[in-house]
mmCIF file of C-alpha atoms in Angstrom:
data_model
loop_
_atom_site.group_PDB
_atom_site.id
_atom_site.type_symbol
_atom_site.label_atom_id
_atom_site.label_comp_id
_atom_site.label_asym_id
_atom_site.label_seq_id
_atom_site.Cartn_x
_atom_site.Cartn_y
_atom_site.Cartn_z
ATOM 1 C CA UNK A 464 10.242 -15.658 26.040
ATOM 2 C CA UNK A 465 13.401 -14.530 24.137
ATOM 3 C CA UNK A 466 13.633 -11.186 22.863
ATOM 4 C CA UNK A 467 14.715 -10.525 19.542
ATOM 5 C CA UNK A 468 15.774 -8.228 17.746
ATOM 6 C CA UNK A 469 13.701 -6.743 14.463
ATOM 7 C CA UNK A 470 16.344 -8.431 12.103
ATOM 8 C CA UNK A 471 15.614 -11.561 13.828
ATOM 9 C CA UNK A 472 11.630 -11.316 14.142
ATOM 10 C CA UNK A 473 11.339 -10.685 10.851
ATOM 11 C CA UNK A 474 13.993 -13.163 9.703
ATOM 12 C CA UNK A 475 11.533 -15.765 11.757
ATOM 13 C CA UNK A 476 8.575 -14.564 9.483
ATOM 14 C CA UNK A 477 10.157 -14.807 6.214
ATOM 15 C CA UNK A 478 11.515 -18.468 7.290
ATOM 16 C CA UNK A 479 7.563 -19.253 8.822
ATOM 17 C CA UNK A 480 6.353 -18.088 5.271
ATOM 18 C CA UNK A 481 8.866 -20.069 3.500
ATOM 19 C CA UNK A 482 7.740 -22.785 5.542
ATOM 20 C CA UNK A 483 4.146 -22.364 5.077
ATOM 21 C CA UNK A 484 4.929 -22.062 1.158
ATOM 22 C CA UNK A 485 6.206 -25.404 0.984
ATOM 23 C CA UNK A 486 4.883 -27.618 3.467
ATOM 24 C CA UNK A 487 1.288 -26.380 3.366
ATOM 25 C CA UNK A 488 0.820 -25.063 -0.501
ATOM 26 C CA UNK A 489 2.863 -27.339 -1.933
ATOM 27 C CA UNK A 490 5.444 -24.370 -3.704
ATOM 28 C CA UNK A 491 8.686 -25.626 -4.847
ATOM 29 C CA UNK A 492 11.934 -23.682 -3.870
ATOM 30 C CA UNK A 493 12.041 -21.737 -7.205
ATOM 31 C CA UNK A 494 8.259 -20.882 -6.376
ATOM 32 C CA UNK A 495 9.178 -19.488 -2.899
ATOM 33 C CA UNK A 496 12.096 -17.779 -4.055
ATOM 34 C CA UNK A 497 10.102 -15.856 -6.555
ATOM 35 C CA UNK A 498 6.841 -14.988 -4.476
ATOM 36 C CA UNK A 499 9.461 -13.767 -1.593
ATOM 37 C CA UNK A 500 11.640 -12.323 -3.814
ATOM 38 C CA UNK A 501 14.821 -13.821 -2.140
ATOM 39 C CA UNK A 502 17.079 -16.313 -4.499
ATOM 40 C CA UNK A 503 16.764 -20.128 -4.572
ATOM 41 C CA UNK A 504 19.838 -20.592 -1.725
ATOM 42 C CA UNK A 505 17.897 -18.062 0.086
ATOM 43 C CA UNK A 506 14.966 -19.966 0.121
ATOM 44 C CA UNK A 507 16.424 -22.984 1.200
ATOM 45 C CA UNK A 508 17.616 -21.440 3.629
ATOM 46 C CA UNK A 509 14.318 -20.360 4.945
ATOM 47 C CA UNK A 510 12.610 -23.558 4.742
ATOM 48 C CA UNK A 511 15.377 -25.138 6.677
ATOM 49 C CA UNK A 512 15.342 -22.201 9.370
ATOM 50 C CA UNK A 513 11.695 -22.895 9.854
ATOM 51 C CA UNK A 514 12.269 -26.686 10.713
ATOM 52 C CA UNK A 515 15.737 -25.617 12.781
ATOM 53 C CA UNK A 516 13.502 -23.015 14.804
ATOM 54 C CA UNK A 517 10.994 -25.526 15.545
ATOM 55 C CA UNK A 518 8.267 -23.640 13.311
ATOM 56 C CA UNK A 519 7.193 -26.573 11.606
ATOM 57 C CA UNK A 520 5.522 -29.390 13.641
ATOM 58 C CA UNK A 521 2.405 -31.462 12.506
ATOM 59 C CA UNK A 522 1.047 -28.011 11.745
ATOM 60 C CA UNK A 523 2.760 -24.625 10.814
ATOM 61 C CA UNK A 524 3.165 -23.123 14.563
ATOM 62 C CA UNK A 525 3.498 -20.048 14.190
ATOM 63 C CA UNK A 526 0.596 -16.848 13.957
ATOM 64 C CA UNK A 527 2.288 -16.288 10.066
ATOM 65 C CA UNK A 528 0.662 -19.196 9.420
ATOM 66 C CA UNK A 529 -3.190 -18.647 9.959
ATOM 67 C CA UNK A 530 -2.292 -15.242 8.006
ATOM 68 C CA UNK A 531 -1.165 -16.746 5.279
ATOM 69 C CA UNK A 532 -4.024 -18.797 4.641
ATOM 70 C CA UNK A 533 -6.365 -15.879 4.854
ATOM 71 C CA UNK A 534 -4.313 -13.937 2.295
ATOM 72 C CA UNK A 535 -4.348 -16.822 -0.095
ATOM 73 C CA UNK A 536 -8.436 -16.851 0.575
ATOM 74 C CA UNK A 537 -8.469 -13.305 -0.034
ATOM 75 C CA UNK A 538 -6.590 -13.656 -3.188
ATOM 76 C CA UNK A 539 -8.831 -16.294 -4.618
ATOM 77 C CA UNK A 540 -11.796 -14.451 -3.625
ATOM 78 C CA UNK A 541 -10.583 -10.906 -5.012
ATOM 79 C CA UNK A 542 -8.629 -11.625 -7.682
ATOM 80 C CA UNK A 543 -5.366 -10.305 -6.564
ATOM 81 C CA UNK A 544 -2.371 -10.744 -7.761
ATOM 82 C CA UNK A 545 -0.775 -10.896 -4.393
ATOM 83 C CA UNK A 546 -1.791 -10.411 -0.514
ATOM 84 C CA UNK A 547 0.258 -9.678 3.466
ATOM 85 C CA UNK A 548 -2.081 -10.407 6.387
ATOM 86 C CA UNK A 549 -0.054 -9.557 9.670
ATOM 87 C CA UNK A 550 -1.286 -10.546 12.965
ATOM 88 C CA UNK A 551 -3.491 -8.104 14.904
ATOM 89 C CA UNK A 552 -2.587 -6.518 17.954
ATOM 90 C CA UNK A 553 -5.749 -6.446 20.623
ATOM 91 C CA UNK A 554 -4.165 -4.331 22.922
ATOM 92 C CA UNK A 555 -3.944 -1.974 20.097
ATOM 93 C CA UNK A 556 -6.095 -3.233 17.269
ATOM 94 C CA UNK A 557 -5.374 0.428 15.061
ATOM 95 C CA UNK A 558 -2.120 0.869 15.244
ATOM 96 C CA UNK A 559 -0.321 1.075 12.001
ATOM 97 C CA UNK A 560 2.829 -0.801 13.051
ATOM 98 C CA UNK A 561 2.322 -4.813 11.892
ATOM 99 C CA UNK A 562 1.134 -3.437 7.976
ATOM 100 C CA UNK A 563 3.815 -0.601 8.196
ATOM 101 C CA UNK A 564 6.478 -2.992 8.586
ATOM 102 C CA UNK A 565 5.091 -5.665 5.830
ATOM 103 C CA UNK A 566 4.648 -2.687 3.432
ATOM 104 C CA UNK A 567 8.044 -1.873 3.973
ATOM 105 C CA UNK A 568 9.559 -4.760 3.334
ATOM 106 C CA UNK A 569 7.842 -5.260 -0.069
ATOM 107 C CA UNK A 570 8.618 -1.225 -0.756
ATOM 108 C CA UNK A 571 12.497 -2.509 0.361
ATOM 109 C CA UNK A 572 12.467 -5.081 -2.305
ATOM 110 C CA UNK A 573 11.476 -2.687 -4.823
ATOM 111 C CA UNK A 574 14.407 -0.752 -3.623
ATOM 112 C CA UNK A 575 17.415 -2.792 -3.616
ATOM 113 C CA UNK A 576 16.291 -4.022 -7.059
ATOM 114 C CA UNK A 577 19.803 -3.191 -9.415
ATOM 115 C CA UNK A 578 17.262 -1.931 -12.451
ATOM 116 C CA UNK A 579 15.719 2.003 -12.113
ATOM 117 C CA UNK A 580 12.388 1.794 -11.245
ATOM 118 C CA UNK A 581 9.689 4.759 -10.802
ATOM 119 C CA UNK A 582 8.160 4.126 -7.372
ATOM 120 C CA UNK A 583 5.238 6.304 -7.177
ATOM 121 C CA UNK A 584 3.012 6.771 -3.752
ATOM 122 C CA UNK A 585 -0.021 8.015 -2.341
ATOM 123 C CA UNK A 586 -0.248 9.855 0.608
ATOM 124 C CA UNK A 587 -2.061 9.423 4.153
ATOM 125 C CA UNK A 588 -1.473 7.673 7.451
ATOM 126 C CA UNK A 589 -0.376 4.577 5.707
ATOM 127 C CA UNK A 590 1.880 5.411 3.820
ATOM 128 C CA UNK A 591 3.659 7.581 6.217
ATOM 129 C CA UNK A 592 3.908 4.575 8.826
ATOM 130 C CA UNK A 593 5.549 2.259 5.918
ATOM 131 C CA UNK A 594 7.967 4.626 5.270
ATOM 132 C CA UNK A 595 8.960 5.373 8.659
ATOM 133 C CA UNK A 596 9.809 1.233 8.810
ATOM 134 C CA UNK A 597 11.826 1.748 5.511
ATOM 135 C CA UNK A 598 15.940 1.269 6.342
ATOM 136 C CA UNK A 599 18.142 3.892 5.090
ATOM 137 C CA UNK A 600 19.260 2.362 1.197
ATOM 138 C CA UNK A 601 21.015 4.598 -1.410
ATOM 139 C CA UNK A 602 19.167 3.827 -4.323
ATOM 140 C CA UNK A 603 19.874 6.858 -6.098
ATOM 141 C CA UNK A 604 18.902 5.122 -9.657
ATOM 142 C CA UNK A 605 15.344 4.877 -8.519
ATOM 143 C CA UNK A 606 12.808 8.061 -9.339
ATOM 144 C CA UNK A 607 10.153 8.612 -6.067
ATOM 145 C CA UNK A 608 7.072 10.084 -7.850
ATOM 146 C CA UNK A 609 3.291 11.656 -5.912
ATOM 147 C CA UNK A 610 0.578 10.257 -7.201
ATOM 148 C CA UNK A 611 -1.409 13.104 -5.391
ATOM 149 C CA UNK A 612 -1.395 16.633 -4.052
ATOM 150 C CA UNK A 613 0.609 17.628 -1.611
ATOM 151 C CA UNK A 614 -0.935 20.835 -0.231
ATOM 152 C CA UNK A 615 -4.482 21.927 0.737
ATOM 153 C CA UNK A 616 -6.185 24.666 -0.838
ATOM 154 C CA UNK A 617 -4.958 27.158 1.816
ATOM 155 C CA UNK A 618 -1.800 26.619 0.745
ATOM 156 C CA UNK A 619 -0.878 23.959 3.818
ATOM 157 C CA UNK A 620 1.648 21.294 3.740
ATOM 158 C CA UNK A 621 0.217 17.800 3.596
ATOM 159 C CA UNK A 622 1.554 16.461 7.353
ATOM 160 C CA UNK A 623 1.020 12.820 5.619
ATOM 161 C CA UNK A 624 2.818 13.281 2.556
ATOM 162 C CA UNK A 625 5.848 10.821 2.677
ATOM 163 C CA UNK A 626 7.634 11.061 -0.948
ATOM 164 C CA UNK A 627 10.285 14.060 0.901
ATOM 165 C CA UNK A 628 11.009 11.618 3.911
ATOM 166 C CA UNK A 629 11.574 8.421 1.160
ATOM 167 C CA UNK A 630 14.319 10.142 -0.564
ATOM 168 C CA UNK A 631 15.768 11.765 2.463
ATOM 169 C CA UNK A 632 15.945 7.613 3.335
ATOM 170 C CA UNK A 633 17.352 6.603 -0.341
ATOM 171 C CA UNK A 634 18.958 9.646 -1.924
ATOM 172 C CA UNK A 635 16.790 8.923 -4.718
ATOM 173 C CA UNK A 636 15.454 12.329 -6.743
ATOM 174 C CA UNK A 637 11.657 12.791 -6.156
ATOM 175 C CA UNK A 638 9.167 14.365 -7.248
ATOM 176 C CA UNK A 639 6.096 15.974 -5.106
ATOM 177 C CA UNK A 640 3.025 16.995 -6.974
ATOM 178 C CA UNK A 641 2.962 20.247 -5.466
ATOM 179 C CA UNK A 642 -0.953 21.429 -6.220
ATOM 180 C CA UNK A 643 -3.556 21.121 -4.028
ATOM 181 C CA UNK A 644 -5.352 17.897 -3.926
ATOM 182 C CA UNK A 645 -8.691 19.697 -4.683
ATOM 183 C CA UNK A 646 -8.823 22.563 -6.538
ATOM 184 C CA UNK A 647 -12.202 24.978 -5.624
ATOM 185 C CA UNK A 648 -13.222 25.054 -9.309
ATOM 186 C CA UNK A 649 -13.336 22.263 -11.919
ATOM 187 C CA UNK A 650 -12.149 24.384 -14.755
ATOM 188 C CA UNK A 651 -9.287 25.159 -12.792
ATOM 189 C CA UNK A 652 -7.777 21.433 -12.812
ATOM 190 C CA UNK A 653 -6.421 20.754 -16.564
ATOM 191 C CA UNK A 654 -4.351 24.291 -16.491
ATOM 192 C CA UNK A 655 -2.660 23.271 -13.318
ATOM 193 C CA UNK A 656 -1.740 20.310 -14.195
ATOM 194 C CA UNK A 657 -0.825 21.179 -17.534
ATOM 195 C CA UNK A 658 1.955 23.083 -16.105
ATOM 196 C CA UNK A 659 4.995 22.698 -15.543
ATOM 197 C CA UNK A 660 6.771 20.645 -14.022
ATOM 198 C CA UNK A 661 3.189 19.183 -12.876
ATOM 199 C CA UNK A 662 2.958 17.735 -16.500
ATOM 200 C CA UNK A 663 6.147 15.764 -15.917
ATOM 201 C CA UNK A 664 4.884 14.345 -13.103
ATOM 202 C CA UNK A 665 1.845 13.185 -13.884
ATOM 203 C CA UNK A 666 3.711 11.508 -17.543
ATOM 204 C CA UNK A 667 6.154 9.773 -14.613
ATOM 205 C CA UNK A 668 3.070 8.630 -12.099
ATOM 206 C CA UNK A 669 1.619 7.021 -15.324
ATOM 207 C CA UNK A 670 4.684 5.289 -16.567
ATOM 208 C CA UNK A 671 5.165 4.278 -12.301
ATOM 209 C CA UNK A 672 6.908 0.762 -11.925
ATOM 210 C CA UNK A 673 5.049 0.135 -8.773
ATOM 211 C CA UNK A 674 2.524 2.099 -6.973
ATOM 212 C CA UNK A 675 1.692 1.866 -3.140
ATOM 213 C CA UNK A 676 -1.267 3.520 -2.041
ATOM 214 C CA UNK A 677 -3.585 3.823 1.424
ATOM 215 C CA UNK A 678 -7.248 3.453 0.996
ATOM 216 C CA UNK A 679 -9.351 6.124 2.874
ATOM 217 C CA UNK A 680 -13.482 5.345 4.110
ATOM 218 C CA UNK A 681 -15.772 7.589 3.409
ATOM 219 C CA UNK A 682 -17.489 7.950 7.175
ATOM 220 C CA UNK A 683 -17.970 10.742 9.372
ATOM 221 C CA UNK A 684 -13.477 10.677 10.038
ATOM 222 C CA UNK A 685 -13.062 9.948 6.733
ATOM 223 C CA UNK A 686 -9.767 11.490 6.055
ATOM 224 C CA UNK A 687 -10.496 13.856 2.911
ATOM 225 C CA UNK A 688 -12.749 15.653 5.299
ATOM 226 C CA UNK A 689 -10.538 15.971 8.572
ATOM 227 C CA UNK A 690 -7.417 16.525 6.648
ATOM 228 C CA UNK A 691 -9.616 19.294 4.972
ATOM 229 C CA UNK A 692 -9.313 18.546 1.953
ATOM 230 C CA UNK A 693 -13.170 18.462 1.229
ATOM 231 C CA UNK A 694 -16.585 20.613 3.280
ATOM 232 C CA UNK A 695 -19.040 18.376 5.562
ATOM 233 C CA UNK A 696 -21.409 19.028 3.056
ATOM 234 C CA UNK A 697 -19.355 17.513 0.362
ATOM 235 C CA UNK A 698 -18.656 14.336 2.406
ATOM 236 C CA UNK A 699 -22.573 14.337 2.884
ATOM 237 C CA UNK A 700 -23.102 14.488 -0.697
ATOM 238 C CA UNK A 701 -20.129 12.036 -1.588
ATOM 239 C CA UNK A 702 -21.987 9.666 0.669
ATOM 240 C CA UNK A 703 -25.556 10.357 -1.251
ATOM 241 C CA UNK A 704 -24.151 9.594 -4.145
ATOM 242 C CA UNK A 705 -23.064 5.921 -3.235
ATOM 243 C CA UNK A 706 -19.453 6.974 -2.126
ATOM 244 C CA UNK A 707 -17.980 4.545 -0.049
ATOM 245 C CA UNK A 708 -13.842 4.719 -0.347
ATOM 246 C CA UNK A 709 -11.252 7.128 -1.854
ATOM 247 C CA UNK A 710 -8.151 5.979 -3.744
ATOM 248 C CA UNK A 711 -5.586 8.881 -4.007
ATOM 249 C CA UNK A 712 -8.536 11.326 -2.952
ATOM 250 C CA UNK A 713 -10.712 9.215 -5.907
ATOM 251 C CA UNK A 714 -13.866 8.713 -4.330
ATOM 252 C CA UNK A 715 -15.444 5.197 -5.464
ATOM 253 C CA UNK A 716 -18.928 3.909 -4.642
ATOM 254 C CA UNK A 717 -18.642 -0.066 -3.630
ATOM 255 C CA UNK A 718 -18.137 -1.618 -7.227
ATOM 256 C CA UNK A 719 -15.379 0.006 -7.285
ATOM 257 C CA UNK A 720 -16.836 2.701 -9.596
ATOM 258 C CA UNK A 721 -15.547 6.271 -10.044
ATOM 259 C CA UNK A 722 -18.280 8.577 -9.199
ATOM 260 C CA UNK A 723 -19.230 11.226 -11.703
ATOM 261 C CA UNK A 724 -19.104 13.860 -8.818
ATOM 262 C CA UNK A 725 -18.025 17.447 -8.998
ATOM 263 C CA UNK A 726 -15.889 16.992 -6.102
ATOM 264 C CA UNK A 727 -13.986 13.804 -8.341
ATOM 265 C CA UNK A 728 -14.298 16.959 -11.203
ATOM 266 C CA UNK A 729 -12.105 18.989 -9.253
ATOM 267 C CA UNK A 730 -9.261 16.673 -7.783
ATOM 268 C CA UNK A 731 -5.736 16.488 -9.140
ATOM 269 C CA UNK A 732 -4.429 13.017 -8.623
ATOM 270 C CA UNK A 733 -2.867 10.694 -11.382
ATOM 271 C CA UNK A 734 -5.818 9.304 -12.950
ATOM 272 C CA UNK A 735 -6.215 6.129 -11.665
ATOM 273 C CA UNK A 736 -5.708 2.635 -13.822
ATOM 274 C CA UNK A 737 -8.547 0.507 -15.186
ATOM 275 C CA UNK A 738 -7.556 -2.221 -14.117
ATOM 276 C CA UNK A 739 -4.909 -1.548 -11.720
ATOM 277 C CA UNK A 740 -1.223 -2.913 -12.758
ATOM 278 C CA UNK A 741 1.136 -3.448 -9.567
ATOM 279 C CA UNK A 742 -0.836 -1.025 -7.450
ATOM 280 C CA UNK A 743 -0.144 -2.164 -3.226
ATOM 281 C CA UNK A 744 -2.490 -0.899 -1.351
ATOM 282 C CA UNK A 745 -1.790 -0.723 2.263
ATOM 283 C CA UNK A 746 -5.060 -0.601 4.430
ATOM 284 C CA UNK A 747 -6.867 -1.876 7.829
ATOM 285 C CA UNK A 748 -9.891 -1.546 10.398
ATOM 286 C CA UNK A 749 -13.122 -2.096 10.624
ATOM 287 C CA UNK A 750 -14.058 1.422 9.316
ATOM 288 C CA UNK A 751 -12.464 0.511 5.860
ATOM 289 C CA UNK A 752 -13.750 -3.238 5.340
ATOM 290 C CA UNK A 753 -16.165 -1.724 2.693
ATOM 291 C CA UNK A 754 -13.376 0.785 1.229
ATOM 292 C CA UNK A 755 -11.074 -2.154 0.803
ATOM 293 C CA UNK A 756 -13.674 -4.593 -1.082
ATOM 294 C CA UNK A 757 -14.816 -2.006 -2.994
ATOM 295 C CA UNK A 758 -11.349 -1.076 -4.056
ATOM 296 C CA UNK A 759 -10.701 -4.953 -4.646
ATOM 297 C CA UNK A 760 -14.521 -5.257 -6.632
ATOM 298 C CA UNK A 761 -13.695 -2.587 -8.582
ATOM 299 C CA UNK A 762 -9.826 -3.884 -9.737
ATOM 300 C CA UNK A 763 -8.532 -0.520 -8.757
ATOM 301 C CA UNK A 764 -5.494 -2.681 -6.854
ATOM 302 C CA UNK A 765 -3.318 -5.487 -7.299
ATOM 303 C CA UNK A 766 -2.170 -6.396 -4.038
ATOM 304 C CA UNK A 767 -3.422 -5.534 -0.214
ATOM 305 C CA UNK A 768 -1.303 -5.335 2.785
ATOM 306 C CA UNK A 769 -3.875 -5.583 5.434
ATOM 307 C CA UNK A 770 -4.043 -7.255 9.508
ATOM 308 C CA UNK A 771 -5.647 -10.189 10.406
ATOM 309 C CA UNK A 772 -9.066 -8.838 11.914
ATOM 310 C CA UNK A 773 -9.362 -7.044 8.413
ATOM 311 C CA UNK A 774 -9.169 -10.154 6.638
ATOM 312 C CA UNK A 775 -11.220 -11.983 8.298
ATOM 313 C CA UNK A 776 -13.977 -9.364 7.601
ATOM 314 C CA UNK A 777 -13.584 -9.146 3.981
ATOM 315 C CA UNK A 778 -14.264 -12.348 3.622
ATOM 316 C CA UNK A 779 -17.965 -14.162 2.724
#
């Protein structure tokens, strides 16, 4: 087998999605170009490197292909406006790599787009791994905005908050939400994030272009909890009370459903958006199949990065 480089493997999967675009759903060039984000030439281009690289037989042969029709099943059966399935790995069916990399190229687009935009992220394992796949772009126009805390109540540095290491990447000024993601009393929330600059912040999260976010489960390693950000006994009573996911340390219950929940009282994320506009969320395993539908149910995102295995369980 030949080894190729990144540029090259993932030049092959934009030219086997190009491919699958228009020989298997029908999509004209212009319809490629937009849903890939590339321009028409581009797209031709694409669609004539998947015949030229022997991609496109009877049947799409390549493992983008059985992705891509479980994204477009996901998408009719969710709602969304848009969905990435990457292969699974069995040797290492966990690791964050595959979704990283597909996250990052949709968080690149956003990027090297000419107009400002206000990019605004969530924090966790997720979105760390995309943005350690992100390539170094100045894109110094752009605003990088938290959409949640980044310290716990001791005072400690979130270890997954990647907003610093984005504009360290692009130049771009940012903007860390620098309050802890719970606060030990609900009364204490409004006046901390009526200060300032925390009141900026949350005005720019709100007014966000785009917003990619991880999606945490609500087990016994649910992340609030070993991150401590939250007590056992609050997990345990999240979990009475129907919680099933968290969204930007939102705990939701599987509709989708904000609970009313003193722990939900006292955290001091960006409210979320009913329904979501352009929200990615970037999410896999087995452990968050319910986190994810719920999330989906509930309209709380737009668009899902997820792996194959993932996909395949979401679906009826």
């Amino acid at each position: 087998m030949v080894k190729r480089t990144r540029k090259e493997a993932a030049r092959l999967d934009e030219a086997a999605r190009a491919g699958w675009l228009y020989y298997c759903a029908g999509n004209t060039q212009d319809e490629i170009a937009t849903k890939l984000g590339v321009s028409r030439p581009t797209a031709q281009r694409l669609v004539s490197a998947a015949i030229s690289e022997g991609l496109v037989k009877v049947r799409l042969d390549h493992p983008i292909a059985q992705c891509m029709e479980l994204a477009a099943r996901i998408c009719a059966e969710f709602e969304l406006e848009n969905c990435e399935v990457v292969p699974t790995d069995p040797a290492a069916p966990d690791a964050m790599f595959g979704i990283a990399q597909a996250a990052a190229n949709l968080l690149e687009r956003v990027l090297q787009c000419p107009d400002p935009k206000i990019i605004a992220l969530g924090t966790g394992r997720a979105m760390r791994g995309m943005v350690n796949e992100v390539q170094r772009i100045e894109a110094r126009h752009h605003k990088i905005v938290s959409l949640v805390g980044t310290i716990a109540t001791d005072g400690a540095a979130s270890f997954y908050d990647a907003v610093t290491e984005l504009a360290d990447l692009t130049r771009a000024p940012h903007y860390p939400l620098s309050i802890p993601v719970i606060v030990p009393k609900a009364e204490q929330r409004k006046p901390m994030q009526q200060q300032a600059p925390m009141d900026n912040i949350l005005h720019l999260a709100a007014q966000a272009d785009v917003r990619f976010v991880g999606i945490g489960q609500m087990g016994a390693d649910a992340p609030l909890l070993v991150d401590g950000f939250i007590t056992p006994a609050e997990l345990k009573s999240l979990q009475d009370h129907g919680g099933i996911g968290e969204l930007i340390s939102w705990t939701f219950d599987k509709n989708g459903q904000i609970l009313d929940h003193d722990v939900n009282n006292r955290v001091t994320s960006a409210p979320l958006q009913y329904p979501a506009q352009n929200t990615i969320a970037v999410a896999k395993g087995a452990k968050k199949v319910a986190a994810i539908r719920g999330a989906m149910a509930g309209k709380l995102i737009t668009s899902l990065v997820t792996d194959e295995a993932t996909a395949k369980a979401l679906l009826p």
